[in-house]
Amino acid sequence: MTHSYSFSNPGITFDPNQVMDNYRLAALSRACSLLVRKEVFSGRAKFGIYGDGKELCQIALANSMQRGDYISGYYRDQTIGVAIGDLTWPQYFAQLYGHPDIQFDPHSGGRQMNNHHATRWLDAQGEWLNQTETYNNVAGISSTGAQTPRALGVAYASKMYKERPDLEPYSALFSKGGQEVCFTTIGDASTSEGMFLECINAAGVLQIPIVFSVWDDGYGISVPIEFQTTKSSISKALAGYQRTETEKGIEIFQVKAWDYPGLVVAYQQAARLAREEYVPCLVHVIECTQPQGHSASGSHERYKSAERLQFESDADCNVRFREWIIQAGISDESTLLAIDEEAFKEARRYQKEAFAAYMASIEVDKKGFLRIAKNLYDSTNEPGLIEPILEELNQLSYPIFSDLVRAGRKTLRAFRFFQGPAVKLLRHWLEELETKNHRRFSSHQMSESAQSPMHIKGVKAEYDKEPVLVDGREILNKSFAQFLTDPRVFILGEDVGKIGDVNQTLAGLQEIFGPLKVTDTGIREVSIVGQGIGASMRGLRPIVEIQYLDYIFYPFPILSDDWACLHYRTAGGQKAPMILRTRGHRLEGIWHSGSPMAVLINGLRGVHFCVPRDMTQAAGMYRTLLAGDDPGVVVECLNGYRLKEPMPNNLLAIQVELGVPEILREGNDLTIVTYGSMCRIVMEAANCLADMGISVEVIDVQTLLPFDRYHLILTSIQKTQRVLFADEDMPGGTSAYMMQEVLDKQGAFSWLDSPARCLAAMPHRPAYSSDGDYFSKPNVENVVDTVYEMMREADPSSYPAIYF
């Protein structure tokens, strides 16, 4: 079958100089892509993925961007990054090698594989830089489709800045009157992901300035498009979203990846519609090619037919671009071929410079080790101990930091019977190197700025002698009313607006503050979370509601892969201080059990995780998080909204210090460590135990992340010498997590007179009804019996058997 390659004739004039600059960039980008694969196969790089075959469409996209715009892309968008000046080719190769110095890889400090780009929006102190003066890359992410939810939020922020005059005092660093466009890119196979389709729908509902680009190369790794997409075309599949004269929706463009004039016009039109009319757009770029296949992990010759491979050669966008330039009379073939040759030389130069810089950073520590090794050799006269280690190190063509640490540790083990100055020097060298490596590879898990919520001290609730008792929901309602006076704060979620959320904690607030401050959304947790993440990247402070905790698993990949690790994976370059609000704990029923805490805290490292026992504590936790610049989760107790609480006389000043447990009841015989709704269960059990002559100290940890920063639980155990960790997660879940924190990290084991115990829920989802709750999760009797048995083991005569 013969394929036709007829270029569009849009009737516009092209600047010859810009065209030639575009060709040079396309040629250089291709040359760099080809080198990445070679570097992986040479062993100098771990893994490579590249944007070859997508150069032309990316150039057209970049040319339609303006300063202040955003690109939320995936791992093939190198040409965009260079075109907008946010990426240099030395940085591209530095990231390939994993250079952990932000001076060389400012996008991730070596923490992400190549082609994951991120504009540094934070200065060295963690303060916001001006996003309106730059072309902005939202931190790249590999998880397929996950770049689209936060893109939705980035575009939504433009709508907020445009339509809300009260944000004008806060907009200087983040918006130019809402005229920014967020471009997001995705491979055609990944459009099968639910999160992409959900965001397309949300964009059509919200009418925000976003442009979706689909690079359609006909495959998802090895699986062809007919197995991926209805009608084998995402633009055909989404035709129902096309706007009409009477109905809002999205505008859909389809253009060929090798058609330079068609691409230029399509992106100019899409960018104008999004920027000026707030019409979301989809640009479906078809007939893309992948000259080297998906990545360095395999060869596409294994699954593509000879006919398809020939098409990819013929339809190569760079080849067709050259043809169009010649047809247009802009240049000639010999000039263009010379540019191709020069591009390969230039690419090789950038690659060599980047690799040399990476090796030089390691060489400093390597020379330090070799000096110490020689000192050991000379001072101990034990060549048999050091020579094998040096030989192993010298056999490595390209030693990296871990090789040096490995050699240092082996050397210390080998010379463990020597305690001279050289051994002490080696210990000091290794300690310093470990400190530097911790900074290189483990820093910025949380904010390190002066605004970190970890700096905020607690302000405890104060009460009148005879405080008024109110429903817990009223305490939150009054607190949220105060939070919303900050123009940057807004609340998103299902049913939060008109009815004031399903538990009435927001009752009446939409009427006071308006629908852009308290906003109802559809049932679409992924895009709700995306709206919050993206908006928080642009200086806003969203509180995003997941109606019930169990629903958090719908957006969990976004929360874990994007939100929680953003600050870490950009080495402190970007942050998203969104607050996720939800409710859980003692819910009834299999799908509303509400306590999978261990899953959450282990999947959301990089987020503060708050588990208040009542609404007064919850209010203080929100206030602390809003005063800081880290992301946070607050899990409210569902059964606490209508329970009576005393109204504090300083409610609007309460702050909860993160990572600081609170002693709810003092005791001498045994410590119970718990949180959330279990606090009420444990306190009732403590009263029963007191009647039996057992004095229990009850500790509410308040936050699971961070956990007991000052080791207050250890202090309690030093007094009681017994501990029970109680929660309603499954066995081996958060109770085991708390036990490890206290026994391993706090060193409490040596203070125990009895084995530490855990009390958790049954190893299944809770059955429905109050009986289901009682028999599935810890109850008062469980707590009493467990504590009693622990005391009986220590003193059987004082605590005789009850049930046998």
XYZ file of C-alpha atoms in Angstrom, residues 163-488:
326
model
C -12.575 34.909 37.855
C -11.728 35.782 41.457
C -10.601 39.391 42.019
C -9.797 38.594 45.661
C -6.811 36.557 44.443
C -5.157 39.519 42.728
C -2.867 40.309 45.709
C -1.547 36.737 45.557
C -1.245 36.337 41.791
C 2.001 38.157 40.994
C 4.156 35.023 41.011
C 1.571 32.675 39.527
C -0.690 34.246 36.929
C -1.124 37.014 34.392
C -4.840 37.453 34.726
C -5.534 33.803 34.061
C -4.205 33.918 30.504
C -1.959 30.883 30.930
C -2.498 27.649 29.028
C -1.555 24.245 30.377
C -0.434 21.808 27.690
C -0.407 18.145 28.599
C 0.946 15.313 26.468
C 0.293 11.594 26.426
C 0.960 8.553 24.256
C -2.060 7.209 22.406
C -2.155 3.874 24.269
C -2.271 5.647 27.636
C -5.488 7.384 26.604
C -7.112 4.053 27.484
C -6.410 4.822 31.138
C -9.448 5.864 33.110
C -7.680 8.894 34.535
C -7.210 10.385 31.053
C -10.833 9.863 30.117
C -11.985 11.258 33.457
C -9.894 14.389 32.932
C -11.238 14.896 29.417
C -14.729 14.840 30.873
C -13.759 17.162 33.727
C -12.111 19.633 31.344
C -15.281 19.753 29.274
C -17.320 20.435 32.401
C -14.952 23.026 33.857
C -14.133 24.873 30.589
C -10.532 25.638 31.443
C -7.473 26.617 29.350
C -5.961 23.184 28.718
C -4.649 21.554 25.551
C -4.331 17.762 25.501
C -1.828 16.390 22.979
C -1.860 12.729 22.014
C 1.275 11.370 20.329
C -0.247 8.515 18.308
C 2.403 6.077 17.077
C -0.009 3.182 16.788
C 1.296 1.081 19.668
C 1.388 0.768 23.444
C 4.845 -0.803 23.683
C 4.034 -3.924 21.607
C 0.229 -3.830 21.619
C -1.269 -2.222 18.484
C -3.903 0.466 18.649
C -6.793 -1.768 17.553
C -6.490 -3.465 20.954
C -6.202 -0.129 22.756
C -8.800 2.325 21.523
C -12.346 2.185 20.180
C -12.295 2.852 16.413
C -8.470 2.813 16.692
C -8.604 6.582 17.105
C -8.898 8.629 20.273
C -10.289 11.633 18.379
C -13.050 9.483 16.886
C -13.703 7.823 20.235
C -14.064 11.245 21.920
C -16.183 12.783 19.164
C -19.137 13.062 21.531
C -17.174 15.630 23.564
C -16.835 17.923 20.522
C -18.376 21.289 21.285
C -21.194 22.628 19.126
C -22.761 26.014 18.585
C -25.187 25.343 21.435
C -23.249 23.008 23.738
C -19.966 23.456 25.517
C -17.374 20.737 25.236
C -13.884 20.397 23.826
C -12.413 21.266 20.442
C -10.773 18.355 18.632
C -7.987 18.637 16.077
C -6.333 15.850 14.122
C -3.005 16.417 12.400
C -0.167 14.306 11.066
C 3.122 14.179 12.957
C 5.189 14.863 9.817
C 3.041 17.752 8.508
C 4.909 20.833 9.724
C 2.503 23.495 8.385
C -0.500 21.520 9.608
C 1.033 21.146 13.072
C 1.879 24.839 13.344
C -1.656 25.913 12.477
C -3.314 23.297 14.696
C -1.342 24.361 17.751
C -1.803 28.051 17.059
C -5.565 27.541 16.876
C -5.700 25.288 19.961
C -3.585 27.673 22.032
C -5.713 30.658 20.996
C -8.980 28.892 21.824
C -7.705 27.775 25.201
C -6.097 31.099 26.106
C -8.738 33.535 24.867
C -11.981 31.559 25.049
C -11.212 28.940 27.705
C -12.111 26.127 25.333
C -10.332 22.857 26.238
C -8.681 21.329 23.187
C -7.485 17.911 22.083
C -4.769 17.740 19.434
C -4.588 14.188 18.107
C -1.208 13.833 16.390
C -1.396 10.764 14.174
C 1.241 8.871 12.177
C 3.950 9.422 14.770
C 6.929 7.112 14.542
C 9.361 5.611 17.046
C 12.609 5.004 15.156
C 14.196 3.218 18.133
C 11.087 1.604 19.543
C 9.618 2.216 22.961
C 12.799 2.457 25.042
C 16.225 0.983 25.656
C 14.593 -2.076 27.216
C 13.751 -3.776 23.923
C 13.566 -3.740 20.142
C 10.422 -2.940 18.172
C 11.523 -5.252 15.370
C 10.130 -8.068 17.530
C 6.528 -6.960 17.110
C 6.296 -4.604 14.125
C 5.831 -5.958 10.626
C 8.228 -5.177 7.799
C 5.505 -3.010 6.242
C 5.090 -1.027 9.467
C 8.832 -0.573 9.867
C 9.043 0.708 6.294
C 6.231 3.155 7.015
C 8.078 4.427 10.069
C 11.130 5.039 7.942
C 9.151 6.815 5.228
C 6.976 8.846 7.624
C 9.851 9.971 9.864
C 8.949 13.538 10.787
C 12.500 14.821 10.409
C 12.780 13.329 6.908
C 9.444 14.822 5.873
C 10.324 18.178 7.461
C 13.436 18.276 5.314
C 11.303 17.525 2.269
C 8.860 20.329 3.077
C 11.669 22.851 3.624
C 13.098 22.023 0.229
C 9.654 22.195 -1.454
C 9.031 25.567 0.175
C 12.348 26.882 -1.163
C 13.611 27.730 2.290
C 16.824 25.688 2.010
C 18.444 22.918 0.008
C 19.243 19.283 0.733
C 23.012 19.708 1.084
C 22.565 22.454 3.701
C 20.092 20.347 5.654
C 22.291 17.254 5.542
C 25.176 19.367 6.822
C 22.983 20.436 9.736
C 22.276 16.752 10.444
C 25.971 15.947 10.521
C 26.769 18.882 12.774
C 23.910 17.851 15.104
C 25.520 14.463 15.727
C 28.851 16.094 16.536
C 27.161 18.567 18.869
C 25.181 15.849 20.601
C 28.323 13.798 21.184
C 30.028 16.831 22.668
C 27.173 17.448 25.104
C 27.119 13.768 26.073
C 30.862 13.658 26.729
C 30.764 16.848 28.785
C 27.904 15.572 30.917
C 29.519 12.208 31.527
C 32.871 13.802 32.356
C 31.192 16.118 34.862
C 29.397 13.179 36.461
C 32.598 11.158 36.786
C 34.448 14.190 38.132
C 31.902 14.542 40.955
C 32.641 10.958 41.997
C 36.387 11.257 41.536
C 36.701 13.627 44.492
C 35.469 10.988 46.939
C 37.300 8.209 45.124
C 40.633 9.977 45.538
C 39.873 10.430 49.234
C 39.317 6.697 49.633
C 42.469 5.807 47.707
C 44.569 8.092 49.939
C 43.196 6.381 53.040
C 43.711 2.952 51.474
C 47.377 3.776 50.845
C 47.705 4.956 54.436
C 46.232 1.663 55.645
C 48.565 -0.258 53.384
C 51.615 1.603 54.667
C 50.652 1.603 58.372
C 49.467 -2.013 58.740
C 51.622 -3.869 56.236
C 48.593 -6.026 55.375
C 48.408 -5.948 51.558
C 46.294 -9.087 51.532
C 43.463 -7.205 53.219
C 43.376 -4.104 51.047
C 44.583 -5.230 47.619
C 41.527 -7.368 46.698
C 39.233 -4.452 47.512
C 41.276 -2.016 45.455
C 41.482 -4.484 42.589
C 37.714 -4.919 42.581
C 37.230 -1.142 42.588
C 39.773 -0.580 39.825
C 38.099 -3.163 37.606
C 35.010 -0.966 37.440
C 35.106 1.169 34.306
C 32.789 3.751 35.769
C 32.586 3.513 39.565
C 29.688 5.365 41.179
C 29.015 6.552 44.723
C 27.616 3.231 45.893
C 30.778 1.483 44.706
C 32.837 3.778 46.943
C 30.617 3.141 49.963
C 30.739 -0.590 49.303
C 34.546 -0.478 49.137
C 34.754 1.573 52.321
C 32.539 -0.812 54.260
C 34.457 -3.847 53.032
C 37.692 -2.203 54.076
C 36.416 -1.449 57.573
C 35.312 -5.043 57.948
C 38.654 -6.305 56.697
C 40.580 -4.105 59.169
C 38.237 -4.620 62.119
C 41.133 -5.818 64.318
C 43.124 -2.630 63.675
C 42.319 0.586 65.499
C 45.049 2.928 64.300
C 44.710 6.462 62.882
C 44.161 5.198 59.334
C 41.126 3.147 60.390
C 39.696 6.131 62.278
C 40.263 8.275 59.198
C 38.416 5.721 57.061
C 35.483 5.739 59.481
C 35.363 9.519 59.314
C 35.557 9.470 55.491
C 32.757 6.930 55.280
C 30.592 8.861 57.725
C 31.044 12.056 55.736
C 30.306 10.263 52.473
C 27.151 8.709 53.922
C 26.022 12.163 55.048
C 26.622 13.579 51.585
C 24.864 10.632 49.967
C 21.878 11.079 52.256
C 21.664 14.639 51.003
C 22.111 13.490 47.413
C 19.502 10.756 47.467
C 17.214 11.215 50.482
C 16.733 14.932 51.140
C 13.575 16.985 50.642
C 11.154 14.272 51.618
C 9.324 17.100 53.361
C 9.646 20.872 53.223
C 12.936 22.285 54.482
C 11.752 25.882 54.315
C 11.003 28.305 57.122
C 7.305 27.667 56.374
C 7.480 23.963 57.173
C 4.530 22.984 59.387
C 7.055 21.150 61.563
C 8.077 24.563 62.923
C 4.569 25.403 64.122
C 4.054 25.050 67.851
C 0.875 23.772 69.367
C -1.849 25.958 70.827
C -4.100 23.886 73.069
C -7.826 24.281 73.421
C -9.006 26.420 76.341
C -12.435 26.117 77.896
C -14.723 28.104 80.133
C -15.588 26.552 83.480
C -18.907 25.426 82.049
C -18.322 25.171 78.279
C -21.197 24.923 75.849
C -21.543 21.455 74.347
C -22.052 21.389 70.577
C -22.042 18.821 67.804
C -18.557 18.160 66.473
C -19.686 19.327 63.027
C -20.347 22.805 64.410
C -16.735 23.113 65.543
C -15.526 22.281 62.048
C -18.077 24.567 60.420
C -16.882 27.546 62.440
C -13.241 26.641 61.728
C -13.727 26.264 57.959
C -15.495 29.604 57.884
C -12.298 31.141 59.255
C -10.017 29.207 56.855
C -12.025 30.397 53.856
C -11.377 34.049 54.658
C -7.928 33.433 53.149
C -8.489 34.020 49.398
C -6.077 31.205 48.523
